[in-house]
Amino acid sequence: MKNIFLSIIGIFSCSLVIFSQSYTGHTVDNFAGIHGVIYNPANVVASNLRADINLISTSVLIDNDYLGLGIGNIADIGDEFDDSLERFKSDANNFNINADILGPSFMFNLNKKNSIAFTSRVRVMSNINNINGELFETIADDFGDEDDFDFDNQNFVGTAHAWAEICLSYGRILISKPKHLLTGGVTVKYLQGAGGAFTKANSLEGNYNGSTELLQSNGLLTYGTSSDFDLDDIEFDNLTAGFGLDIGFVYEWHPNRKDEETRYFQDPYKLKIGVSITDIGSINYDNGEVTTYDMNNTVDTSTYEDDLQEFLDNNYDSTIQSQSTSFQLPTALHLLLDYRLAKKWLISAQADLSVVATDEQLNNAISNTITLMPRFESKWFSLYAPVSLRQYGGFNAGAGLRFGPLSIGSGSILSNLLSDSTQSADVFFGLKIPLYRK
């Protein structure tokens, strides 16, 4: 069993090297099809497509307030954080990773007022909140730091969870007036949990002496996993079932629509307002193992050999117990305001807000984000330029495009190119078969 500190550090480094995804901007496109449904299930109905078939899409989003993620720095990241990377150490640093693979999926219209969609997804989320940056860096560097420092971790918590989803979405036109259109949708999710790991310390304080390599600490540290879970080698062959739910509504204002016989896609809206709540639910695991370490000790870190789990077991008293665990999905509220400037030019404002407590173990959470995005949108081609403010990643500027069946983009690529101090990185890629309306 690997300790969650090093496991998440490993995922963080690996994700930056693999560097794939985050559907930033793409889910708002009125021709995004199935990608709009995972953002708001009401988007399945009154769509600009007759049907949409997703072949494969992938997205990765990384937010943190510890490490600079400029393009030049990302290329230098290997198994460990390179010394050239800019650090922003504090008493309470945070890391979020959100990886999402959208597998074979489709949506189609049943009739004028009803539509359905089927989606399959694999997701991995990892959060570290309120960890002392100096301590984090020293652990990542195998206690090779020669500087002295004090640390005081309050409400430190870390959670990593991997699961798959098989989803059925249904949407219906609820109100259809000449100038007003209201749709609603719901997605029911059958969850298959691969497992998770978590750690927490309500109060962990102490100091490190770089010259003597002595680490003095006080407090309790809890670490646990679901049964047989290894964050370094996630397997989807022994899964645990659960259920989840998305729900959403979309309102459109069509000031020029003459009557109800004029189809909504023939007279594009002037204003669109959307609201949705996604990822309601949890996955319960039996027979998990929870270890509680008594950290009241002074230890010699010169004996550390790149295995934090072994180091903790050898130097601190601990108790182990079996315990059932329930991992909360990253429940989030999404708000959208989309305004049409001209026939093919639009500008949108989005708020993506976590409704999950980030100071509780077993909870994953998205980063609170506000995004403003101008875009050009047509049947076969869309181009968008999202500008966002992320909770831990700060200011970001990106770009993306959709060209027929291909979608690619990033909500941070421009920021990553222009500054080594950018603390967020994401990119997405998608390949599908869209069937547009005539």
Short mmCIF file of C-alpha atoms in Angstrom, two decimals:
data_model
loop_
_atom_site.label_atom_id
_atom_site.label_comp_id
_atom_site.label_asym_id
_atom_site.label_seq_id
_atom_site.Cartn_x
_atom_site.Cartn_y
_atom_site.Cartn_z
CA MET A 1 0.00 0.00 0.00
CA LYS A 2 1.49 3.29 -1.09
CA ASN A 3 0.94 6.47 0.92
CA ILE A 4 -1.39 8.98 -0.68
CA PHE A 5 1.23 11.76 -0.57
CA LEU A 6 3.55 10.02 -3.00
CA SER A 7 0.74 8.46 -5.00
CA ILE A 8 -0.84 11.80 -5.74
CA ILE A 9 2.58 13.34 -6.41
CA GLY A 10 3.13 10.52 -8.91
CA ILE A 11 -0.22 11.13 -10.63
CA PHE A 12 0.47 14.87 -10.68
CA SER A 13 3.82 14.42 -12.42
CA CYS A 14 2.54 11.73 -14.78
CA SER A 15 -0.52 13.73 -15.78
CA LEU A 16 1.66 16.64 -16.76
CA VAL A 17 3.82 14.45 -18.95
CA ILE A 18 0.83 12.70 -20.58
CA PHE A 19 -0.93 16.07 -20.62
CA SER A 20 -4.38 15.47 -22.02
CA GLN A 21 -7.66 17.49 -21.68
CA SER A 22 -10.56 19.53 -20.04
CA TYR A 23 -13.63 20.33 -22.06
CA THR A 24 -13.37 24.04 -21.18
CA GLY A 25 -15.43 26.01 -23.68
CA HIS A 26 -16.53 23.02 -25.75
CA THR A 27 -19.56 22.10 -23.59
CA VAL A 28 -21.19 25.50 -24.34
CA ASP A 29 -21.04 25.07 -28.14
CA ASN A 30 -24.56 24.53 -29.48
CA PHE A 31 -23.12 21.91 -31.86
CA ALA A 32 -21.20 20.07 -29.10
CA GLY A 33 -23.86 17.36 -28.88
CA ILE A 34 -23.10 14.75 -26.25
CA HIS A 35 -20.48 16.97 -24.55
CA GLY A 36 -23.18 19.52 -23.79
CA VAL A 37 -25.25 16.78 -22.14
CA ILE A 38 -22.58 15.91 -19.56
CA TYR A 39 -22.57 19.60 -18.57
CA ASN A 40 -26.36 19.97 -18.49
CA PRO A 41 -28.70 17.07 -19.34
CA ALA A 42 -31.32 19.52 -20.65
CA ASN A 43 -29.02 20.07 -23.64
CA VAL A 44 -30.01 16.66 -25.00
CA VAL A 45 -33.27 18.12 -26.33
CA ALA A 46 -33.83 21.07 -28.70
CA SER A 47 -30.34 20.45 -30.04
CA ASN A 48 -28.93 21.61 -33.38
CA LEU A 49 -28.13 17.97 -34.18
CA ARG A 50 -30.40 15.12 -35.24
CA ALA A 51 -28.02 12.75 -33.53
CA ASP A 52 -24.45 12.65 -32.21
CA ILE A 53 -22.10 9.71 -31.80
CA ASN A 54 -18.97 10.13 -29.66
CA LEU A 55 -16.13 7.77 -30.54
CA ILE A 56 -13.54 8.84 -27.97
CA SER A 57 -12.89 12.01 -26.00
CA THR A 58 -10.39 12.72 -23.28
CA SER A 59 -9.79 15.62 -20.92
CA VAL A 60 -7.41 16.43 -18.06
CA LEU A 61 -7.52 19.50 -15.85
CA ILE A 62 -4.84 20.36 -13.26
CA ASP A 63 -5.25 23.19 -10.76
CA ASN A 64 -2.85 24.07 -7.97
CA ASP A 65 -1.52 27.04 -6.06
CA TYR A 66 1.94 25.55 -5.46
CA LEU A 67 3.69 25.01 -8.81
CA GLY A 68 4.10 27.10 -11.96
CA LEU A 69 2.89 25.30 -15.11
CA GLY A 70 4.27 27.26 -18.03
CA ILE A 71 4.85 25.34 -21.25
CA GLY A 72 8.62 25.48 -20.79
CA ASN A 73 8.33 24.16 -17.25
CA ILE A 74 5.98 21.34 -18.13
CA ALA A 75 8.54 19.97 -20.57
CA ASP A 76 11.07 19.76 -17.71
CA ILE A 77 8.87 17.71 -15.38
CA GLY A 78 9.92 14.10 -15.00
CA ASP A 79 9.68 11.71 -12.07
CA GLU A 80 10.24 14.61 -9.66
CA PHE A 81 9.56 18.33 -9.71
CA ASP A 82 12.43 20.07 -11.52
CA ASP A 83 14.35 22.70 -9.52
CA SER A 84 13.67 25.26 -12.25
CA LEU A 85 9.92 25.18 -11.63
CA GLU A 86 8.56 28.22 -9.84
CA ARG A 87 7.10 27.41 -6.42
CA PHE A 88 4.43 29.24 -4.44
CA LYS A 89 4.76 27.63 -1.04
CA SER A 90 2.28 28.49 1.70
CA ASP A 91 0.89 27.01 4.91
CA ALA A 92 -2.11 25.67 2.97
CA ASN A 93 -1.34 24.65 -0.63
CA ASN A 94 -3.89 22.84 -2.77
CA PHE A 95 -3.82 20.46 -5.75
CA ASN A 96 -6.72 19.28 -7.92
CA ILE A 97 -6.60 16.80 -10.80
CA ASN A 98 -9.64 15.89 -12.89
CA ALA A 99 -9.25 13.29 -15.66
CA ASP A 100 -12.21 12.25 -17.80
CA ILE A 101 -12.45 9.77 -20.67
CA LEU A 102 -15.73 9.79 -22.56
CA GLY A 103 -16.12 6.49 -24.34
CA PRO A 104 -18.64 5.30 -26.95
CA SER A 105 -21.74 7.46 -26.47
CA PHE A 106 -24.68 8.68 -28.53
CA MET A 107 -27.74 10.95 -28.43
CA PHE A 108 -30.75 11.25 -30.73
CA ASN A 109 -34.23 12.78 -30.91
CA LEU A 110 -37.25 10.59 -30.23
CA ASN A 111 -39.61 13.24 -31.60
CA LYS A 112 -40.04 17.02 -31.60
CA LYS A 113 -40.23 17.26 -27.81
CA ASN A 114 -38.23 14.32 -26.45
CA SER A 115 -34.62 13.16 -26.75
CA ILE A 116 -32.35 10.64 -25.06
CA ALA A 117 -28.63 9.99 -24.74
CA PHE A 118 -26.38 7.17 -23.61
CA THR A 119 -22.89 7.89 -22.32
CA SER A 120 -20.00 5.82 -20.98
CA ARG A 121 -17.20 7.47 -19.00
CA VAL A 122 -14.12 6.69 -16.93
CA ARG A 123 -13.08 9.31 -14.38
CA VAL A 124 -10.25 9.85 -11.93
CA MET A 125 -10.20 12.73 -9.46
CA SER A 126 -7.55 13.66 -6.90
CA ASN A 127 -7.59 16.50 -4.38
CA ILE A 128 -5.07 17.66 -1.79
CA ASN A 129 -6.20 20.59 0.35
CA ASN A 130 -4.42 22.60 3.03
CA ILE A 131 -0.99 20.98 2.97
CA ASN A 132 2.07 22.95 4.06
CA GLY A 133 4.12 23.72 0.95
CA GLU A 134 7.48 23.34 2.67
CA LEU A 135 6.51 19.91 4.02
CA PHE A 136 5.10 18.83 0.67
CA GLU A 137 8.28 19.87 -1.13
CA THR A 138 10.52 18.14 1.43
CA ILE A 139 8.59 14.87 1.08
CA ALA A 140 8.67 15.13 -2.73
CA ASP A 141 12.45 15.70 -2.56
CA ASP A 142 12.98 12.67 -0.26
CA PHE A 143 13.91 14.90 2.70
CA GLY A 144 16.89 16.26 0.80
CA ASP A 145 16.14 19.90 1.69
CA GLU A 146 18.83 21.58 3.81
CA ASP A 147 16.57 24.46 4.91
CA ASP A 148 14.92 24.65 8.32
CA PHE A 149 11.20 25.26 8.47
CA ASP A 150 8.16 25.03 10.75
CA PHE A 151 4.82 23.65 9.61
CA ASP A 152 1.28 23.82 10.95
CA ASN A 153 -1.25 21.87 8.90
CA GLN A 154 -4.84 22.61 9.88
CA ASN A 155 -7.62 20.58 8.28
CA PHE A 156 -5.26 18.86 5.86
CA VAL A 157 -7.16 16.39 3.68
CA GLY A 158 -6.45 14.36 0.54
CA THR A 159 -8.76 12.16 -1.54
CA ALA A 160 -8.29 10.19 -4.75
CA HIS A 161 -11.06 8.21 -6.42
CA ALA A 162 -11.49 6.29 -9.69
CA TRP A 163 -14.79 5.16 -11.14
CA ALA A 164 -16.70 4.42 -14.34
CA GLU A 165 -20.17 5.55 -15.38
CA ILE A 166 -22.89 4.18 -17.63
CA CYS A 167 -25.48 6.92 -18.06
CA LEU A 168 -28.94 7.34 -19.56
CA SER A 169 -30.16 10.90 -20.18
CA TYR A 170 -33.65 12.06 -21.02
CA GLY A 171 -34.70 15.57 -22.01
CA ARG A 172 -38.05 17.15 -22.83
CA ILE A 173 -39.33 20.49 -24.06
CA LEU A 174 -41.38 21.72 -21.10
CA ILE A 175 -42.61 25.06 -22.49
CA SER A 176 -42.65 26.08 -26.15
CA LYS A 177 -44.01 29.55 -26.82
CA PRO A 178 -43.25 31.72 -29.85
CA LYS A 179 -40.56 33.64 -28.00
CA HIS A 180 -39.78 31.36 -25.06
CA LEU A 181 -38.41 27.82 -24.85
CA LEU A 182 -37.85 25.89 -21.61
CA THR A 183 -36.29 22.43 -21.56
CA GLY A 184 -35.46 20.06 -18.73
CA GLY A 185 -33.31 16.97 -18.51
CA VAL A 186 -32.10 14.29 -16.14
CA THR A 187 -29.23 11.82 -16.29
CA VAL A 188 -29.32 8.61 -14.27
CA LYS A 189 -25.88 7.09 -13.68
CA TYR A 190 -24.94 3.53 -12.90
CA LEU A 191 -21.57 3.87 -11.19
CA GLN A 192 -18.78 1.31 -11.09
CA GLY A 193 -16.19 2.24 -8.47
CA ALA A 194 -12.61 1.08 -8.89
CA GLY A 195 -11.69 2.34 -5.41
CA GLY A 196 -10.11 5.24 -3.64
CA ALA A 197 -7.58 6.44 -1.08
CA PHE A 198 -7.78 9.21 1.51
CA THR A 199 -5.77 10.91 4.23
CA LYS A 200 -6.52 13.54 6.87
CA ALA A 201 -4.91 15.43 9.74
CA ASN A 202 -7.04 17.93 11.64
CA SER A 203 -3.93 19.41 13.24
CA LEU A 204 -0.39 18.35 12.33
CA GLU A 205 2.44 20.65 13.38
CA GLY A 206 6.18 20.50 13.92
CA ASN A 207 9.51 21.51 12.43
CA TYR A 208 12.33 20.20 10.25
CA ASN A 209 16.05 20.80 10.84
CA GLY A 210 17.90 20.58 7.53
CA SER A 211 21.39 20.30 9.03
CA THR A 212 20.56 17.44 11.44
CA GLU A 213 17.82 15.97 9.20
CA LEU A 214 15.51 15.66 12.20
CA LEU A 215 11.75 15.91 11.79
CA GLN A 216 9.73 16.76 14.88
CA SER A 217 5.95 16.52 14.69
CA ASN A 218 2.79 16.44 16.81
CA GLY A 219 -0.70 15.30 15.93
CA LEU A 220 -2.57 12.40 14.33
CA LEU A 221 -2.51 11.35 10.68
CA THR A 222 -5.15 9.07 9.19
CA TYR A 223 -4.66 7.17 5.95
CA GLY A 224 -7.04 4.70 4.34
CA THR A 225 -8.00 2.90 1.16
CA SER A 226 -10.90 0.89 -0.11
CA SER A 227 -10.23 -2.83 -0.31
CA ASP A 228 -7.18 -3.76 -2.46
CA PHE A 229 -6.91 -0.30 -4.01
CA ASP A 230 -3.55 0.85 -5.37
CA LEU A 231 -3.44 4.39 -6.75
CA ASP A 232 -0.29 3.56 -8.74
CA ASP A 233 -2.04 0.67 -10.51
CA ILE A 234 -5.78 1.36 -10.82
CA GLU A 235 -7.69 -1.68 -12.05
CA PHE A 236 -11.28 -1.80 -13.28
CA ASP A 237 -11.82 -5.53 -12.82
CA ASN A 238 -13.20 -5.61 -9.25
CA LEU A 239 -15.85 -2.91 -9.23
CA THR A 240 -18.37 -1.66 -6.68
CA ALA A 241 -21.79 -0.47 -7.80
CA GLY A 242 -23.45 2.85 -6.99
CA PHE A 243 -25.88 5.35 -8.45
CA GLY A 244 -25.66 9.02 -9.39
CA LEU A 245 -27.80 11.77 -10.87
CA ASP A 246 -27.56 14.95 -12.96
CA ILE A 247 -30.45 17.36 -13.39
CA GLY A 248 -30.72 20.56 -15.44
CA PHE A 249 -32.88 23.18 -17.12
CA VAL A 250 -32.32 25.54 -20.06
CA TYR A 251 -34.31 28.65 -21.00
CA GLU A 252 -34.02 30.30 -24.44
CA TRP A 253 -35.38 33.65 -25.58
CA HIS A 254 -36.27 33.84 -29.30
CA PRO A 255 -37.42 37.44 -29.88
CA ASN A 256 -37.87 36.98 -33.64
CA ARG A 257 -39.66 33.63 -33.63
CA LYS A 258 -43.07 34.15 -35.24
CA ASP A 259 -44.93 31.03 -34.11
CA GLU A 260 -44.51 27.61 -32.53
CA GLU A 261 -44.31 25.96 -35.94
CA THR A 262 -40.95 27.66 -36.57
CA ARG A 263 -38.40 25.19 -35.23
CA TYR A 264 -36.09 26.48 -32.50
CA PHE A 265 -32.95 25.72 -34.55
CA GLN A 266 -34.33 27.67 -37.52
CA ASP A 267 -34.57 30.83 -35.41
CA PRO A 268 -31.48 30.95 -33.14
CA TYR A 269 -31.99 32.28 -29.63
CA LYS A 270 -30.84 35.70 -28.55
CA LEU A 271 -30.35 34.72 -24.90
CA LYS A 272 -29.82 31.35 -23.25
CA ILE A 273 -29.80 30.63 -19.51
CA GLY A 274 -28.83 27.25 -18.12
CA VAL A 275 -28.63 25.76 -14.64
CA SER A 276 -27.65 22.22 -13.69
CA ILE A 277 -26.47 20.14 -10.77
CA THR A 278 -24.17 17.25 -11.69
CA ASP A 279 -22.67 14.27 -9.90
CA ILE A 280 -25.21 13.83 -7.13
CA GLY A 281 -24.42 10.54 -5.39
CA SER A 282 -21.71 8.39 -3.83
CA ILE A 283 -20.11 4.94 -4.00
CA ASN A 284 -19.90 2.74 -0.91
CA TYR A 285 -16.99 0.34 -0.39
CA ASP A 286 -16.84 -2.48 2.16
CA ASN A 287 -13.75 -3.83 3.96
CA GLY A 288 -11.54 -0.77 3.63
CA GLU A 289 -8.39 -0.40 5.74
CA VAL A 290 -7.76 2.72 7.83
CA THR A 291 -4.44 3.40 9.59
CA THR A 292 -4.10 6.11 12.25
CA TYR A 293 -0.55 7.26 13.03
CA ASP A 294 0.47 8.93 16.28
CA MET A 295 2.84 11.58 14.90
CA ASN A 296 4.17 12.73 18.31
CA ASN A 297 7.85 11.91 17.76
CA THR A 298 11.21 13.22 16.56
CA VAL A 299 12.72 11.04 13.82
CA ASP A 300 15.90 10.91 11.76
CA THR A 301 14.94 11.40 8.10
CA SER A 302 18.38 10.32 6.85
CA THR A 303 17.01 6.75 6.93
CA TYR A 304 14.28 7.64 4.45
CA GLU A 305 14.50 5.45 1.31
CA ASP A 306 11.83 6.75 -1.06
CA ASP A 307 8.97 4.85 0.64
CA LEU A 308 6.86 7.08 2.84
CA GLN A 309 4.55 4.25 3.91
CA GLU A 310 7.52 2.27 5.22
CA PHE A 311 8.96 5.39 6.87
CA LEU A 312 5.71 6.03 8.74
CA ASP A 313 5.38 2.39 9.82
CA ASN A 314 8.96 2.30 11.12
CA ASN A 315 8.86 5.56 13.08
CA TYR A 316 5.33 6.12 14.39
CA ASP A 317 2.92 4.06 16.46
CA SER A 318 -0.21 3.19 14.56
CA THR A 319 -3.55 1.42 14.80
CA ILE A 320 -5.24 -0.36 11.89
CA GLN A 321 -8.92 -1.13 11.54
CA SER A 322 -11.30 -2.33 8.87
CA GLN A 323 -13.92 0.20 7.90
CA SER A 324 -16.55 0.70 5.24
CA THR A 325 -16.10 3.91 3.24
CA SER A 326 -18.39 6.06 1.13
CA PHE A 327 -16.78 8.30 -1.50
CA GLN A 328 -18.83 11.38 -2.39
CA LEU A 329 -19.03 12.31 -6.07
CA PRO A 330 -17.84 15.83 -6.99
CA THR A 331 -21.31 17.39 -6.86
CA ALA A 332 -21.31 20.77 -8.59
CA LEU A 333 -23.64 23.60 -9.57
CA HIS A 334 -23.28 24.98 -13.12
CA LEU A 335 -24.70 28.32 -14.26
CA LEU A 336 -24.65 29.60 -17.85
CA LEU A 337 -25.58 32.90 -19.48
CA ASP A 338 -25.13 32.85 -23.27
CA TYR A 339 -25.83 35.91 -25.46
CA ARG A 340 -25.87 36.07 -29.25
CA LEU A 341 -24.06 39.17 -30.52
CA ALA A 342 -24.71 38.36 -34.19
CA LYS A 343 -25.85 35.35 -36.19
CA LYS A 344 -22.68 33.30 -35.58
CA TRP A 345 -21.00 35.32 -32.84
CA LEU A 346 -21.79 34.68 -29.18
CA ILE A 347 -20.38 35.41 -25.74
CA SER A 348 -21.03 33.30 -22.65
CA ALA A 349 -20.47 33.60 -18.90
CA GLN A 350 -20.23 30.43 -16.81
CA ALA A 351 -19.90 29.64 -13.12
CA ASP A 352 -18.91 26.12 -12.05
CA LEU A 353 -19.23 25.84 -8.28
CA SER A 354 -18.52 22.91 -5.97
CA VAL A 355 -21.21 22.10 -3.40
CA VAL A 356 -19.03 19.52 -1.62
CA ALA A 357 -17.11 20.35 1.56
CA THR A 358 -13.39 20.27 0.70
CA ASP A 359 -12.26 19.79 4.32
CA GLU A 360 -13.83 16.33 4.58
CA GLN A 361 -12.03 13.14 3.61
CA LEU A 362 -13.76 10.88 1.08
CA ASN A 363 -14.96 13.96 -0.84
CA ASN A 364 -13.78 14.96 -4.30
CA ALA A 365 -14.52 18.47 -5.51
CA ILE A 366 -14.09 20.53 -8.65
CA SER A 367 -12.28 23.87 -8.51
CA ASN A 368 -14.68 26.81 -8.39
CA THR A 369 -14.35 28.54 -11.76
CA ILE A 370 -15.80 31.58 -13.51
CA THR A 371 -15.39 31.69 -17.30
CA LEU A 372 -16.09 34.38 -19.90
CA MET A 373 -15.92 33.12 -23.48
CA PRO A 374 -16.45 34.80 -26.85
CA ARG A 375 -16.87 32.36 -29.73
CA PHE A 376 -17.66 31.96 -33.41
CA GLU A 377 -20.12 29.12 -33.98
CA SER A 378 -21.36 27.45 -37.15
CA LYS A 379 -22.53 24.00 -38.21
CA TRP A 380 -19.16 22.59 -39.25
CA PHE A 381 -16.79 24.91 -37.45
CA SER A 382 -16.54 26.68 -34.08
CA LEU A 383 -13.72 28.71 -32.57
CA TYR A 384 -13.68 29.84 -28.93
CA ALA A 385 -11.39 31.74 -26.57
CA PRO A 386 -12.23 31.08 -22.90
CA VAL A 387 -10.89 33.38 -20.19
CA SER A 388 -11.34 32.00 -16.68
CA LEU A 389 -10.59 32.60 -13.03
CA ARG A 390 -10.01 29.34 -11.17
CA GLN A 391 -10.05 28.82 -7.43
CA TYR A 392 -6.51 27.46 -7.20
CA GLY A 393 -5.21 28.01 -10.73
CA GLY A 394 -5.79 31.77 -10.87
CA PHE A 395 -6.26 33.59 -14.20
CA ASN A 396 -6.21 31.51 -17.38
CA ALA A 397 -6.70 32.16 -21.09
CA GLY A 398 -7.14 29.45 -23.68
CA ALA A 399 -8.38 28.55 -27.13
CA GLY A 400 -10.27 25.72 -28.77
CA LEU A 401 -11.93 24.67 -32.01
CA ARG A 402 -14.40 22.21 -33.40
CA PHE A 403 -14.00 21.19 -37.03
CA GLY A 404 -16.65 18.67 -38.02
CA PRO A 405 -15.92 15.45 -36.12
CA LEU A 406 -12.76 16.77 -34.42
CA SER A 407 -12.59 18.92 -31.29
CA ILE A 408 -9.42 20.09 -29.58
CA GLY A 409 -8.55 22.86 -27.19
CA SER A 410 -7.41 24.07 -23.80
CA GLY A 411 -8.72 26.57 -21.28
CA SER A 412 -5.16 27.56 -20.30
CA ILE A 413 -2.90 27.11 -23.33
CA LEU A 414 -2.34 30.84 -23.91
CA SER A 415 -1.52 31.40 -20.25
CA ASN A 416 0.85 28.43 -20.26
CA LEU A 417 2.62 29.82 -23.32
CA LEU A 418 2.96 33.36 -21.99
CA SER A 419 3.89 32.74 -18.35
CA ASP A 420 5.85 30.20 -16.30
CA SER A 421 3.83 31.30 -13.25
CA THR A 422 0.53 29.91 -14.52
CA GLN A 423 -0.81 27.46 -11.95
CA SER A 424 -3.37 25.63 -14.06
CA ALA A 425 -3.13 23.41 -17.13
CA ASP A 426 -5.70 21.56 -19.20
CA VAL A 427 -6.28 20.18 -22.65
CA PHE A 428 -9.04 18.18 -24.36
CA PHE A 429 -9.45 16.12 -27.51
CA GLY A 430 -12.54 14.55 -29.04
CA LEU A 431 -13.53 12.54 -32.11
CA LYS A 432 -17.18 11.96 -33.02
CA ILE A 433 -19.75 11.52 -35.78
CA PRO A 434 -22.18 14.47 -35.75
CA LEU A 435 -25.44 14.29 -37.70
CA TYR A 436 -26.57 17.86 -38.24
CA ARG A 437 -30.06 19.04 -38.94
CA LYS A 438 -30.70 20.19 -42.52
#
